[in-house]
């Protein structure tokens, strides 16, 4: 009997749900628009004098987020491994309007470092209002070509534990201030893309962690999950399309010198959404259409990606982390010889096939 009921529900529920969504979509859009207007006019948070910690602030999205908070006259705590770079960013942040900006060199994958920069912030300012987790690390290799598994914990450490540790330490202070955690996620947490298996897995774990945490903390601490798609030139520089020469194999998002266009726009949307109290910030939002295919027609989505990939001819891949030799400047060497699970290079490493 139970099997019969299950079979019946499997047949009826999906199309019935689609019909309900189709009929209710205009009303839902209207309600969301009204909520957005109300929050913008009446509930937007004044950041003047508030304390904001930003990890991964040495460049990329983290840097641009720092500038957006600076324009709102917040007190900034900039955290990354490159102290000299942070000092330059703190000077610009003050110029843009930040009440103050301090820099702390730390590694977010180390819990002791996280305790140190959170405690230093509380000792200096007496509170924490927003914690922005912007540190992230991507990759562009095929999983079946990896021969050195030491790259696996690097990706999981930064993309997952590099968010969890600061949140764990800062949460008691965020409870006191009714503060907010802002998370730099990615559309890959639910949209499968080739050459990004471990990155996608880490982002999926990250999003599910914060969705669960949102329920646990109730309304005491706000959580804003910012999801970006392909920002700037990522699609043509190795994050999805297979470029000639496999340039840009390893690149930390927190180390990329990014400015202008989509990166600044995404940062502006993140800070605006966080100050409005939005649960989600999506850029660009049209990626959500893929979610319907993922749920109701996953085969169509898979066929589309396979067709798209097949138009690029022979399979080429980033070779960093796979334990295979390539030529660099005319001399071959193995790409994993300096890789360790806990020590990353100070900046992006770029190789080119010859």
mmCIF file of N, CA and C in Angstrom, residues 140-141 145-148 150-151 154 245-250 317-329 331-340 343-345 349-353:
data_model
loop_
_atom_site.group_PDB
_atom_site.id
_atom_site.type_symbol
_atom_site.label_atom_id
_atom_site.label_comp_id
_atom_site.label_asym_id
_atom_site.label_seq_id
_atom_site.Cartn_x
_atom_site.Cartn_y
_atom_site.Cartn_z
ATOM 1 N N UNK A 140 40.769 24.372 -11.401
ATOM 2 C CA UNK A 140 40.308 24.098 -12.760
ATOM 3 C C UNK A 140 40.904 22.801 -13.289
ATOM 4 N N UNK A 141 40.901 21.739 -12.472
ATOM 5 C CA UNK A 141 41.405 20.454 -12.961
ATOM 6 C C UNK A 141 40.293 19.405 -12.959
ATOM 7 N N UNK A 145 42.316 13.255 -13.126
ATOM 8 C CA UNK A 145 43.703 13.481 -13.508
ATOM 9 C C UNK A 145 44.592 13.825 -12.319
ATOM 10 N N UNK A 146 43.991 13.953 -11.143
ATOM 11 C CA UNK A 146 44.769 14.293 -9.952
ATOM 12 C C UNK A 146 45.541 13.071 -9.468
ATOM 13 N N UNK A 147 46.835 13.237 -9.242
ATOM 14 C CA UNK A 147 47.646 12.167 -8.658
ATOM 15 C C UNK A 147 48.203 12.553 -7.302
ATOM 16 N N UNK A 148 48.076 13.815 -6.926
ATOM 17 C CA UNK A 148 48.555 14.288 -5.624
ATOM 18 C C UNK A 148 47.359 14.767 -4.812
ATOM 19 N N UNK A 150 47.143 15.809 -1.919
ATOM 20 C CA UNK A 150 47.395 16.850 -0.917
ATOM 21 C C UNK A 150 46.683 18.151 -1.260
ATOM 22 N N UNK A 151 46.226 18.299 -2.518
ATOM 23 C CA UNK A 151 45.483 19.513 -2.867
ATOM 24 C C UNK A 151 44.066 19.489 -2.316
ATOM 25 N N UNK A 154 43.533 21.462 0.956
ATOM 26 C CA UNK A 154 43.697 22.898 0.735
ATOM 27 C C UNK A 154 42.370 23.519 0.358
ATOM 28 N N UNK A 245 46.048 26.953 -23.962
ATOM 29 C CA UNK A 245 47.201 27.090 -23.092
ATOM 30 C C UNK A 245 46.916 26.813 -21.641
ATOM 31 N N UNK A 246 45.685 26.561 -21.284
ATOM 32 C CA UNK A 246 45.313 26.253 -19.890
ATOM 33 C C UNK A 246 45.927 27.246 -18.917
ATOM 34 N N UNK A 247 45.765 28.542 -19.219
ATOM 35 C CA UNK A 247 46.310 29.578 -18.356
ATOM 36 C C UNK A 247 45.458 29.716 -17.099
ATOM 37 N N UNK A 248 46.043 30.219 -16.034
ATOM 38 C CA UNK A 248 45.325 30.496 -14.806
ATOM 39 C C UNK A 248 44.795 29.237 -14.132
ATOM 40 N N UNK A 249 45.688 28.326 -13.792
ATOM 41 C CA UNK A 249 45.239 27.075 -13.182
ATOM 42 C C UNK A 249 44.841 27.257 -11.724
ATOM 43 N N UNK A 250 45.738 27.784 -10.912
ATOM 44 C CA UNK A 250 45.430 28.008 -9.503
ATOM 45 C C UNK A 250 45.236 29.502 -9.309
ATOM 46 N N UNK A 317 43.019 20.634 -19.887
ATOM 47 C CA UNK A 317 42.767 20.845 -18.471
ATOM 48 C C UNK A 317 43.899 21.609 -17.817
ATOM 49 N N UNK A 318 43.625 22.237 -16.709
ATOM 50 C CA UNK A 318 44.668 22.748 -15.844
ATOM 51 C C UNK A 318 45.451 21.575 -15.286
ATOM 52 N N UNK A 319 46.773 21.702 -15.273
ATOM 53 C CA UNK A 319 47.596 20.588 -14.817
ATOM 54 C C UNK A 319 48.101 20.776 -13.395
ATOM 55 N N UNK A 320 47.834 21.924 -12.788
ATOM 56 C CA UNK A 320 48.307 22.146 -11.432
ATOM 57 C C UNK A 320 47.632 21.178 -10.477
ATOM 58 N N UNK A 321 48.422 20.519 -9.652
ATOM 59 C CA UNK A 321 47.884 19.623 -8.639
ATOM 60 C C UNK A 321 47.647 18.214 -9.109
ATOM 61 N N UNK A 322 47.954 17.898 -10.387
ATOM 62 C CA UNK A 322 47.683 16.557 -10.870
ATOM 63 C C UNK A 322 48.933 15.683 -10.887
ATOM 64 N N UNK A 323 50.078 16.246 -10.538
ATOM 65 C CA UNK A 323 51.294 15.461 -10.467
ATOM 66 C C UNK A 323 51.908 15.148 -11.811
ATOM 67 N N UNK A 324 51.590 15.949 -12.849
ATOM 68 C CA UNK A 324 52.115 15.700 -14.181
ATOM 69 C C UNK A 324 53.034 16.833 -14.590
ATOM 70 N N UNK A 325 54.130 16.527 -15.319
ATOM 71 C CA UNK A 325 55.058 17.576 -15.715
ATOM 72 C C UNK A 325 54.532 18.384 -16.884
ATOM 73 N N UNK A 326 54.785 19.688 -16.873
ATOM 74 C CA UNK A 326 54.551 20.528 -18.032
ATOM 75 C C UNK A 326 55.773 21.401 -18.213
ATOM 76 N N UNK A 327 55.807 22.155 -19.283
ATOM 77 C CA UNK A 327 56.946 23.029 -19.529
ATOM 78 C C UNK A 327 56.633 24.408 -18.988
ATOM 79 N N UNK A 328 57.587 24.984 -18.324
ATOM 80 C CA UNK A 328 57.460 26.366 -17.841
ATOM 81 C C UNK A 328 58.719 27.091 -18.259
ATOM 82 N N UNK A 329 58.574 27.974 -19.225
ATOM 83 C CA UNK A 329 59.731 28.691 -19.710
ATOM 84 C C UNK A 329 60.736 27.777 -20.377
ATOM 85 N N UNK A 331 61.525 24.624 -19.532
ATOM 86 C CA UNK A 331 62.071 23.553 -18.701
ATOM 87 C C UNK A 331 60.938 22.856 -17.984
ATOM 88 N N UNK A 332 60.856 21.557 -18.149
ATOM 89 C CA UNK A 332 59.747 20.820 -17.542
ATOM 90 C C UNK A 332 59.968 20.591 -16.064
ATOM 91 N N UNK A 333 58.887 20.615 -15.278
ATOM 92 C CA UNK A 333 58.975 20.270 -13.867
ATOM 93 C C UNK A 333 57.605 19.845 -13.395
ATOM 94 N N UNK A 334 57.540 19.190 -12.245
ATOM 95 C CA UNK A 334 56.259 18.739 -11.704
ATOM 96 C C UNK A 334 55.616 19.858 -10.926
ATOM 97 N N UNK A 335 54.324 19.962 -11.094
ATOM 98 C CA UNK A 335 53.612 21.092 -10.512
ATOM 99 C C UNK A 335 53.295 20.909 -9.048
ATOM 100 N N UNK A 336 53.452 19.730 -8.510
ATOM 101 C CA UNK A 336 53.074 19.488 -7.119
ATOM 102 C C UNK A 336 54.276 19.484 -6.193
ATOM 103 N N UNK A 337 55.443 19.869 -6.681
ATOM 104 C CA UNK A 337 56.640 19.716 -5.856
ATOM 105 C C UNK A 337 56.672 20.652 -4.657
ATOM 106 N N UNK A 338 55.950 21.781 -4.725
ATOM 107 C CA UNK A 338 55.953 22.703 -3.594
ATOM 108 C C UNK A 338 54.603 22.785 -2.906
ATOM 109 N N UNK A 339 53.704 21.902 -3.278
ATOM 110 C CA UNK A 339 52.352 21.974 -2.716
ATOM 111 C C UNK A 339 52.282 21.260 -1.373
ATOM 112 N N UNK A 340 51.646 21.896 -0.396
ATOM 113 C CA UNK A 340 51.413 21.267 0.900
ATOM 114 C C UNK A 340 50.013 21.617 1.343
ATOM 115 N N UNK A 343 50.278 25.151 3.421
ATOM 116 C CA UNK A 343 51.050 26.303 3.005
ATOM 117 C C UNK A 343 50.779 26.605 1.555
ATOM 118 N N UNK A 344 50.183 27.753 1.286
ATOM 119 C CA UNK A 344 49.859 28.142 -0.063
ATOM 120 C C UNK A 344 50.826 29.221 -0.517
ATOM 121 N N UNK A 345 51.020 29.368 -1.828
ATOM 122 C CA UNK A 345 51.859 30.441 -2.323
ATOM 123 C C UNK A 345 51.262 31.797 -2.020
ATOM 124 N N UNK A 349 49.516 31.433 -9.086
ATOM 125 C CA UNK A 349 50.543 30.784 -9.879
ATOM 126 C C UNK A 349 49.980 30.544 -11.264
ATOM 127 N N UNK A 350 50.688 30.952 -12.287
ATOM 128 C CA UNK A 350 50.201 30.786 -13.640
ATOM 129 C C UNK A 350 51.213 30.006 -14.452
ATOM 130 N N UNK A 351 50.758 28.987 -15.134
ATOM 131 C CA UNK A 351 51.592 28.204 -16.026
ATOM 132 C C UNK A 351 50.959 28.206 -17.411
ATOM 133 N N UNK A 352 51.749 27.982 -18.402
ATOM 134 C CA UNK A 352 51.239 27.862 -19.767
ATOM 135 C C UNK A 352 51.842 26.663 -20.435
ATOM 136 N N UNK A 353 50.997 25.893 -21.132
ATOM 137 C CA UNK A 353 51.519 24.808 -21.931
ATOM 138 C C UNK A 353 52.254 25.352 -23.136
#
